[in-house]
Amino acid sequence: MKFFVDTADVKEIRELNDLGLLDGVTTNPSLILKSGGSIIEVTKEICSIVKGPVSAEVTATEYEKMMKEAAVLARIADNICIKVPLTLDGLKACKALRSDGHLVNVTLCFSANQALLAAKAGATFISPFIGRIDDIGIDGMELISEIRTIYDNYDFQTEILAASIRTVNHVKQAALIGADVITAPPATLRALVKHPLTDKGLEAFLADWAKTGQSIA
Ligand code: G3P
């Protein structure tokens, strides 16, 4: 399973990348707003840090304009993945951008049929929004499971990128179902390592080690 971080915070991206945890990055207009920077400059810096796909989202809603924006975003770096919304124009742009050899992430997916359409449009990634489905009282993981079954039934190569991940349990469930990628906020990625028994065990080992009076290096 690949780990993407869902942020446009360059400092966080640099730190997680240095830990060797990152396979890619996802951004969106809300995350660019939060970063306080220009989409071109921030995305360029992210692409210089992380080798894997960096999703940058178009903001146009109509095909021709989406394609113009995609051309600008694609020029930022070779590892740009163009993010398009799950609309008819977005799917048309997905197909065209894939034919031109670009990576494409189809975002704002909330149903299995939408995911089926994205796969038929040749999407590199489909982004189902788990947390936002949970927010309306429906189990978001059911959607990941349905998409996994459909993609496996027809051997679609589109990767399932579980997005809107809010908890470490979301990560575990997505991994158990077989999502190809998760994108999560920095804090959630860091929280994956935490276990109280690890902390307690380490504390006990270090206390005993201090009593030996030895040092290794
Ligand atoms: O990048 C899209 C997605 O991960 C957004 O998550 O928490 O705003 O629903 P959230």
PDB file of C-alpha atoms and ligand atoms in Angstrom:
ATOM      1  CA  MET A   1       0.000   0.000   0.000  1.00  0.00           C
ATOM      2  CA  LYS A   2       1.291   3.448  -0.904  1.00  0.00           C
ATOM      3  CA  PHE A   3       1.194   6.353   1.563  1.00  0.00           C
ATOM      4  CA  PHE A   4       0.406   9.826   0.266  1.00  0.00           C
ATOM      5  CA  VAL A   5       0.160  12.852   2.552  1.00  0.00           C
ATOM      6  CA  ASP A   6      -2.865  15.102   2.143  1.00  0.00           C
ATOM      7  CA  THR A   7      -1.413  18.566   2.704  1.00  0.00           C
ATOM      8  CA  ALA A   8       0.261  21.514   1.001  1.00  0.00           C
ATOM      9  CA  ASP A   9       2.358  22.259   4.093  1.00  0.00           C
ATOM     10  CA  VAL A  10       5.904  22.087   2.739  1.00  0.00           C
ATOM     11  CA  LYS A  11       7.537  21.761   6.178  1.00  0.00           C
ATOM     12  CA  GLU A  12       5.373  18.740   7.044  1.00  0.00           C
ATOM     13  CA  ILE A  13       6.025  17.178   3.638  1.00  0.00           C
ATOM     14  CA  ARG A  14       9.781  17.608   4.021  1.00  0.00           C
ATOM     15  CA  GLU A  15       9.778  16.001   7.484  1.00  0.00           C
ATOM     16  CA  LEU A  16       7.642  13.007   6.461  1.00  0.00           C
ATOM     17  CA  ASN A  17       9.657  12.525   3.302  1.00  0.00           C
ATOM     18  CA  ASP A  18      12.891  12.508   5.339  1.00  0.00           C
ATOM     19  CA  LEU A  19      11.382   9.716   7.451  1.00  0.00           C
ATOM     20  CA  GLY A  20      11.001   7.694   4.243  1.00  0.00           C
ATOM     21  CA  LEU A  21       7.233   7.502   4.693  1.00  0.00           C
ATOM     22  CA  LEU A  22       5.990   9.193   1.554  1.00  0.00           C
ATOM     23  CA  ASP A  23       5.072   7.739  -1.829  1.00  0.00           C
ATOM     24  CA  GLY A  24       3.269  10.882  -2.975  1.00  0.00           C
ATOM     25  CA  VAL A  25       1.257  13.968  -2.059  1.00  0.00           C
ATOM     26  CA  THR A  26      -2.307  15.113  -2.642  1.00  0.00           C
ATOM     27  CA  THR A  27      -3.417  18.730  -2.556  1.00  0.00           C
ATOM     28  CA  ASN A  28      -6.708  20.465  -3.258  1.00  0.00           C
ATOM     29  CA  PRO A  29      -7.892  24.106  -3.412  1.00  0.00           C
ATOM     30  CA  SER A  30      -8.724  24.126   0.331  1.00  0.00           C
ATOM     31  CA  LEU A  31      -5.221  22.877   1.221  1.00  0.00           C
ATOM     32  CA  ILE A  32      -3.619  25.484  -1.070  1.00  0.00           C
ATOM     33  CA  LEU A  33      -5.674  28.165   0.720  1.00  0.00           C
ATOM     34  CA  LYS A  34      -4.451  26.836   4.073  1.00  0.00           C
ATOM     35  CA  SER A  35      -0.809  26.932   2.882  1.00  0.00           C
ATOM     36  CA  GLY A  36      -1.123  30.655   2.203  1.00  0.00           C
ATOM     37  CA  GLY A  37       1.023  30.350  -0.955  1.00  0.00           C
ATOM     38  CA  SER A  38       0.526  30.464  -4.720  1.00  0.00           C
ATOM     39  CA  ILE A  39      -0.555  27.125  -6.236  1.00  0.00           C
ATOM     40  CA  ILE A  40       2.298  27.178  -8.754  1.00  0.00           C
ATOM     41  CA  GLU A  41       5.054  28.024  -6.262  1.00  0.00           C
ATOM     42  CA  VAL A  42       3.838  25.703  -3.491  1.00  0.00           C
ATOM     43  CA  THR A  43       3.301  22.799  -5.880  1.00  0.00           C
ATOM     44  CA  LYS A  44       6.708  23.331  -7.488  1.00  0.00           C
ATOM     45  CA  GLU A  45       8.382  23.138  -4.089  1.00  0.00           C
ATOM     46  CA  ILE A  46       6.434  19.987  -3.150  1.00  0.00           C
ATOM     47  CA  CYS A  47       7.460  18.338  -6.439  1.00  0.00           C
ATOM     48  CA  SER A  48      11.107  19.100  -5.705  1.00  0.00           C
ATOM     49  CA  ILE A  49      10.840  17.268  -2.348  1.00  0.00           C
ATOM     50  CA  VAL A  50       8.805  14.167  -3.232  1.00  0.00           C
ATOM     51  CA  LYS A  51       9.624  11.901  -6.180  1.00  0.00           C
ATOM     52  CA  GLY A  52       6.188  10.232  -6.383  1.00  0.00           C
ATOM     53  CA  PRO A  53       2.949  11.645  -7.815  1.00  0.00           C
ATOM     54  CA  VAL A  54       1.881  15.080  -6.556  1.00  0.00           C
ATOM     55  CA  SER A  55      -1.806  15.743  -7.205  1.00  0.00           C
ATOM     56  CA  ALA A  56      -2.666  19.323  -8.180  1.00  0.00           C
ATOM     57  CA  GLU A  57      -6.332  20.099  -8.794  1.00  0.00           C
ATOM     58  CA  VAL A  58      -7.903  22.052 -11.636  1.00  0.00           C
ATOM     59  CA  THR A  59     -10.483  24.597 -10.511  1.00  0.00           C
ATOM     60  CA  ALA A  60     -12.387  25.029 -13.789  1.00  0.00           C
ATOM     61  CA  THR A  61     -15.674  23.174 -14.149  1.00  0.00           C
ATOM     62  CA  GLU A  62     -15.873  23.149 -17.930  1.00  0.00           C
ATOM     63  CA  TYR A  63     -13.762  20.856 -20.162  1.00  0.00           C
ATOM     64  CA  GLU A  64     -11.855  23.383 -22.332  1.00  0.00           C
ATOM     65  CA  LYS A  65     -10.885  25.491 -19.340  1.00  0.00           C
ATOM     66  CA  MET A  66      -9.904  22.370 -17.354  1.00  0.00           C
ATOM     67  CA  MET A  67      -7.559  21.359 -20.167  1.00  0.00           C
ATOM     68  CA  LYS A  68      -5.968  24.830 -20.186  1.00  0.00           C
ATOM     69  CA  GLU A  69      -5.421  24.711 -16.433  1.00  0.00           C
ATOM     70  CA  ALA A  70      -4.106  21.137 -16.667  1.00  0.00           C
ATOM     71  CA  ALA A  71      -1.500  22.259 -19.227  1.00  0.00           C
ATOM     72  CA  VAL A  72      -0.260  24.930 -16.794  1.00  0.00           C
ATOM     73  CA  LEU A  73      -0.153  22.502 -13.860  1.00  0.00           C
ATOM     74  CA  ALA A  74       1.556  19.776 -15.906  1.00  0.00           C
ATOM     75  CA  ARG A  75       4.408  22.157 -16.740  1.00  0.00           C
ATOM     76  CA  ILE A  76       5.301  22.469 -13.030  1.00  0.00           C
ATOM     77  CA  ALA A  77       7.148  19.120 -12.892  1.00  0.00           C
ATOM     78  CA  ASP A  78       7.255  15.604 -14.354  1.00  0.00           C
ATOM     79  CA  ASN A  79       5.626  14.070 -11.263  1.00  0.00           C
ATOM     80  CA  ILE A  80       2.459  16.186 -11.396  1.00  0.00           C
ATOM     81  CA  CYS A  81      -0.784  14.215 -11.308  1.00  0.00           C
ATOM     82  CA  ILE A  82      -3.709  16.301 -12.566  1.00  0.00           C
ATOM     83  CA  LYS A  83      -6.706  16.139 -10.243  1.00  0.00           C
ATOM     84  CA  VAL A  84     -10.116  16.539 -11.859  1.00  0.00           C
ATOM     85  CA  PRO A  85     -13.579  16.425 -10.261  1.00  0.00           C
ATOM     86  CA  LEU A  86     -15.972  13.534 -10.817  1.00  0.00           C
ATOM     87  CA  THR A  87     -18.233  15.308 -13.293  1.00  0.00           C
ATOM     88  CA  LEU A  88     -18.904  14.612 -16.976  1.00  0.00           C
ATOM     89  CA  ASP A  89     -16.455  17.367 -17.968  1.00  0.00           C
ATOM     90  CA  GLY A  90     -13.927  16.000 -15.479  1.00  0.00           C
ATOM     91  CA  LEU A  91     -14.223  12.499 -16.951  1.00  0.00           C
ATOM     92  CA  LYS A  92     -13.804  13.871 -20.479  1.00  0.00           C
ATOM     93  CA  ALA A  93     -10.688  15.745 -19.333  1.00  0.00           C
ATOM     94  CA  CYS A  94      -9.430  12.590 -17.614  1.00  0.00           C
ATOM     95  CA  LYS A  95      -9.655  10.602 -20.844  1.00  0.00           C
ATOM     96  CA  ALA A  96      -7.916  13.317 -22.871  1.00  0.00           C
ATOM     97  CA  LEU A  97      -5.167  13.895 -20.299  1.00  0.00           C
ATOM     98  CA  ARG A  98      -4.472  10.159 -20.037  1.00  0.00           C
ATOM     99  CA  SER A  99      -4.182   9.942 -23.843  1.00  0.00           C
ATOM    100  CA  ASP A 100      -1.605  12.741 -23.622  1.00  0.00           C
ATOM    101  CA  GLY A 101       0.375  10.634 -21.135  1.00  0.00           C
ATOM    102  CA  HIS A 102      -0.461  12.512 -17.918  1.00  0.00           C
ATOM    103  CA  LEU A 103      -1.230  10.979 -14.529  1.00  0.00           C
ATOM    104  CA  VAL A 104      -4.824  11.750 -13.495  1.00  0.00           C
ATOM    105  CA  ASN A 105      -6.521  11.583 -10.093  1.00  0.00           C
ATOM    106  CA  VAL A 106     -10.334  11.722 -10.273  1.00  0.00           C
ATOM    107  CA  THR A 107     -11.539  13.264  -7.035  1.00  0.00           C
ATOM    108  CA  LEU A 108     -14.752  13.779  -5.042  1.00  0.00           C
ATOM    109  CA  CYS A 109     -15.926  10.191  -5.551  1.00  0.00           C
ATOM    110  CA  PHE A 110     -18.876   9.176  -3.387  1.00  0.00           C
ATOM    111  CA  SER A 111     -20.349   6.157  -5.216  1.00  0.00           C
ATOM    112  CA  ALA A 112     -19.255   2.895  -6.833  1.00  0.00           C
ATOM    113  CA  ASN A 113     -20.815   3.926 -10.146  1.00  0.00           C
ATOM    114  CA  GLN A 114     -18.756   7.121 -10.152  1.00  0.00           C
ATOM    115  CA  ALA A 115     -15.645   4.986  -9.568  1.00  0.00           C
ATOM    116  CA  LEU A 116     -16.656   2.717 -12.448  1.00  0.00           C
ATOM    117  CA  LEU A 117     -16.913   5.743 -14.759  1.00  0.00           C
ATOM    118  CA  ALA A 118     -13.488   7.000 -13.652  1.00  0.00           C
ATOM    119  CA  ALA A 119     -11.912   3.616 -14.394  1.00  0.00           C
ATOM    120  CA  LYS A 120     -13.542   3.582 -17.843  1.00  0.00           C
ATOM    121  CA  ALA A 121     -12.068   7.059 -18.441  1.00  0.00           C
ATOM    122  CA  GLY A 122      -8.649   5.528 -17.704  1.00  0.00           C
ATOM    123  CA  ALA A 123      -7.988   7.355 -14.403  1.00  0.00           C
ATOM    124  CA  THR A 124      -4.647   6.627 -12.755  1.00  0.00           C
ATOM    125  CA  PHE A 125      -6.242   7.101  -9.324  1.00  0.00           C
ATOM    126  CA  ILE A 126      -9.816   7.280  -8.041  1.00  0.00           C
ATOM    127  CA  SER A 127     -10.302   9.205  -4.780  1.00  0.00           C
ATOM    128  CA  PRO A 128     -13.293   8.040  -2.708  1.00  0.00           C
ATOM    129  CA  PHE A 129     -13.814  10.392   0.274  1.00  0.00           C
ATOM    130  CA  ILE A 130     -14.231   8.081   3.269  1.00  0.00           C
ATOM    131  CA  GLY A 131     -14.498  10.607   6.120  1.00  0.00           C
ATOM    132  CA  ARG A 132     -17.068  12.749   4.352  1.00  0.00           C
ATOM    133  CA  ILE A 133     -19.284   9.680   3.823  1.00  0.00           C
ATOM    134  CA  ASP A 134     -18.909   8.754   7.514  1.00  0.00           C
ATOM    135  CA  ASP A 135     -19.906  12.365   8.299  1.00  0.00           C
ATOM    136  CA  ILE A 136     -23.382  11.775   6.826  1.00  0.00           C
ATOM    137  CA  GLY A 137     -23.867   8.574   8.824  1.00  0.00           C
ATOM    138  CA  ILE A 138     -22.917   6.015   6.144  1.00  0.00           C
ATOM    139  CA  ASP A 139     -19.937   3.653   6.434  1.00  0.00           C
ATOM    140  CA  GLY A 140     -17.353   5.064   4.004  1.00  0.00           C
ATOM    141  CA  MET A 141     -15.383   1.824   4.012  1.00  0.00           C
ATOM    142  CA  GLU A 142     -18.274   0.032   2.307  1.00  0.00           C
ATOM    143  CA  LEU A 143     -17.514   2.172  -0.733  1.00  0.00           C
ATOM    144  CA  ILE A 144     -13.849   1.136  -0.777  1.00  0.00           C
ATOM    145  CA  SER A 145     -14.951  -2.468  -0.598  1.00  0.00           C
ATOM    146  CA  GLU A 146     -17.451  -2.086  -3.465  1.00  0.00           C
ATOM    147  CA  ILE A 147     -14.901  -0.341  -5.687  1.00  0.00           C
ATOM    148  CA  ARG A 148     -12.295  -3.045  -4.933  1.00  0.00           C
ATOM    149  CA  THR A 149     -14.754  -5.736  -6.042  1.00  0.00           C
ATOM    150  CA  ILE A 150     -15.752  -3.896  -9.218  1.00  0.00           C
ATOM    151  CA  TYR A 151     -12.185  -3.095 -10.257  1.00  0.00           C
ATOM    152  CA  ASP A 152     -11.088  -6.691  -9.608  1.00  0.00           C
ATOM    153  CA  ASN A 153     -14.102  -8.061 -11.540  1.00  0.00           C
ATOM    154  CA  TYR A 154     -12.976  -6.254 -14.680  1.00  0.00           C
ATOM    155  CA  ASP A 155      -9.244  -6.007 -14.023  1.00  0.00           C
ATOM    156  CA  PHE A 156      -9.322  -2.199 -14.111  1.00  0.00           C
ATOM    157  CA  GLN A 157      -5.840  -0.793 -13.478  1.00  0.00           C
ATOM    158  CA  THR A 158      -7.088   2.421 -11.815  1.00  0.00           C
ATOM    159  CA  GLU A 159      -5.644   2.588  -8.302  1.00  0.00           C
ATOM    160  CA  ILE A 160      -8.017   3.091  -5.363  1.00  0.00           C
ATOM    161  CA  LEU A 161      -6.745   6.100  -3.411  1.00  0.00           C
ATOM    162  CA  ALA A 162      -8.684   6.186  -0.149  1.00  0.00           C
ATOM    163  CA  ALA A 163      -9.028   9.888   0.681  1.00  0.00           C
ATOM    164  CA  SER A 164     -10.627  11.976   3.419  1.00  0.00           C
ATOM    165  CA  ILE A 165      -8.915   9.610   5.859  1.00  0.00           C
ATOM    166  CA  ARG A 166      -9.417  10.920   9.384  1.00  0.00           C
ATOM    167  CA  THR A 167      -8.275   8.133  11.734  1.00  0.00           C
ATOM    168  CA  VAL A 168      -5.666   5.395  12.053  1.00  0.00           C
ATOM    169  CA  ASN A 169      -8.534   2.928  11.972  1.00  0.00           C
ATOM    170  CA  HIS A 170      -9.475   4.208   8.503  1.00  0.00           C
ATOM    171  CA  VAL A 171      -5.931   3.343   7.394  1.00  0.00           C
ATOM    172  CA  LYS A 172      -6.143  -0.190   8.811  1.00  0.00           C
ATOM    173  CA  GLN A 173      -9.550  -0.832   7.273  1.00  0.00           C
ATOM    174  CA  ALA A 174      -8.477   0.501   3.878  1.00  0.00           C
ATOM    175  CA  ALA A 175      -5.412  -1.769   4.012  1.00  0.00           C
ATOM    176  CA  LEU A 176      -7.509  -4.813   4.956  1.00  0.00           C
ATOM    177  CA  ILE A 177      -9.889  -4.181   2.051  1.00  0.00           C
ATOM    178  CA  GLY A 178      -6.999  -3.714  -0.368  1.00  0.00           C
ATOM    179  CA  ALA A 179      -7.034  -0.006  -1.264  1.00  0.00           C
ATOM    180  CA  ASP A 180      -3.902   0.684  -3.316  1.00  0.00           C
ATOM    181  CA  VAL A 181      -3.134   4.046  -1.684  1.00  0.00           C
ATOM    182  CA  ILE A 182      -4.258   6.100   1.314  1.00  0.00           C
ATOM    183  CA  THR A 183      -3.874   9.825   1.561  1.00  0.00           C
ATOM    184  CA  ALA A 184      -3.997  11.148   5.110  1.00  0.00           C
ATOM    185  CA  PRO A 185      -3.155  14.327   7.007  1.00  0.00           C
ATOM    186  CA  PRO A 186       0.371  14.451   8.519  1.00  0.00           C
ATOM    187  CA  ALA A 187      -0.908  13.897  12.078  1.00  0.00           C
ATOM    188  CA  THR A 188      -2.732  10.699  11.072  1.00  0.00           C
ATOM    189  CA  LEU A 189       0.357   9.304   9.328  1.00  0.00           C
ATOM    190  CA  ARG A 190       2.466  10.042  12.414  1.00  0.00           C
ATOM    191  CA  ALA A 191      -0.164   8.495  14.715  1.00  0.00           C
ATOM    192  CA  LEU A 192       0.193   5.128  12.945  1.00  0.00           C
ATOM    193  CA  VAL A 193       3.391   4.426  14.899  1.00  0.00           C
ATOM    194  CA  LYS A 194       1.866   5.022  18.320  1.00  0.00           C
ATOM    195  CA  HIS A 195       1.098   2.227  20.774  1.00  0.00           C
ATOM    196  CA  PRO A 196       1.121   2.633  24.580  1.00  0.00           C
ATOM    197  CA  LEU A 197       2.811  -0.755  25.061  1.00  0.00           C
ATOM    198  CA  THR A 198       5.649   0.310  22.738  1.00  0.00           C
ATOM    199  CA  ASP A 199       6.218   3.437  24.857  1.00  0.00           C
ATOM    200  CA  LYS A 200       5.967   1.475  28.117  1.00  0.00           C
ATOM    201  CA  GLY A 201       8.277  -1.296  26.876  1.00  0.00           C
ATOM    202  CA  LEU A 202      10.891   1.154  25.630  1.00  0.00           C
ATOM    203  CA  GLU A 203      10.824   3.024  28.920  1.00  0.00           C
ATOM    204  CA  ALA A 204      11.483  -0.225  30.844  1.00  0.00           C
ATOM    205  CA  PHE A 205      14.313  -1.312  28.501  1.00  0.00           C
ATOM    206  CA  LEU A 206      16.011   2.074  28.824  1.00  0.00           C
ATOM    207  CA  ALA A 207      15.717   2.051  32.620  1.00  0.00           C
ATOM    208  CA  ASP A 208      17.367  -1.400  32.813  1.00  0.00           C
ATOM    209  CA  TRP A 209      20.010  -0.392  30.278  1.00  0.00           C
ATOM    210  CA  ALA A 210      20.977   2.629  32.382  1.00  0.00           C
ATOM    211  CA  LYS A 211      21.545   0.266  35.347  1.00  0.00           C
ATOM    212  CA  THR A 212      24.103  -1.776  33.359  1.00  0.00           C
ATOM    213  CA  GLY A 213      26.355   1.289  33.094  1.00  0.00           C
ATOM    214  CA  GLN A 214      27.240   0.212  29.516  1.00  0.00           C
ATOM    215  CA  SER A 215      27.200   2.109  26.254  1.00  0.00           C
ATOM    216  CA  ILE A 216      27.152   0.657  22.722  1.00  0.00           C
ATOM    217  CA  ALA A 217      28.666   3.526  20.807  1.00  0.00           C
TER     218      ALA A 217
HETATM  219  O1  G3P B   1      -7.786  15.658  -0.563  1.00  0.00           O
HETATM  220  C1  G3P B   1      -9.107  15.312  -0.414  1.00  0.00           C
HETATM  221  C2  G3P B   1      -9.552  14.763   0.914  1.00  0.00           C
HETATM  222  O2  G3P B   1      -8.596  13.918   1.460  1.00  0.00           O
HETATM  223  C3  G3P B   1     -10.184  15.741   1.842  1.00  0.00           C
HETATM  224  O3  G3P B   1     -10.346  15.273   3.154  1.00  0.00           O
HETATM  225  O4  G3P B   1     -10.835  15.654   5.544  1.00  0.00           O
HETATM  226  O5  G3P B   1     -11.327  17.465   3.870  1.00  0.00           O
HETATM  227  O6  G3P B   1     -12.710  15.417   3.949  1.00  0.00           O
HETATM  228  P1  G3P B   1     -11.356  15.997   4.184  1.00  0.00           P
END
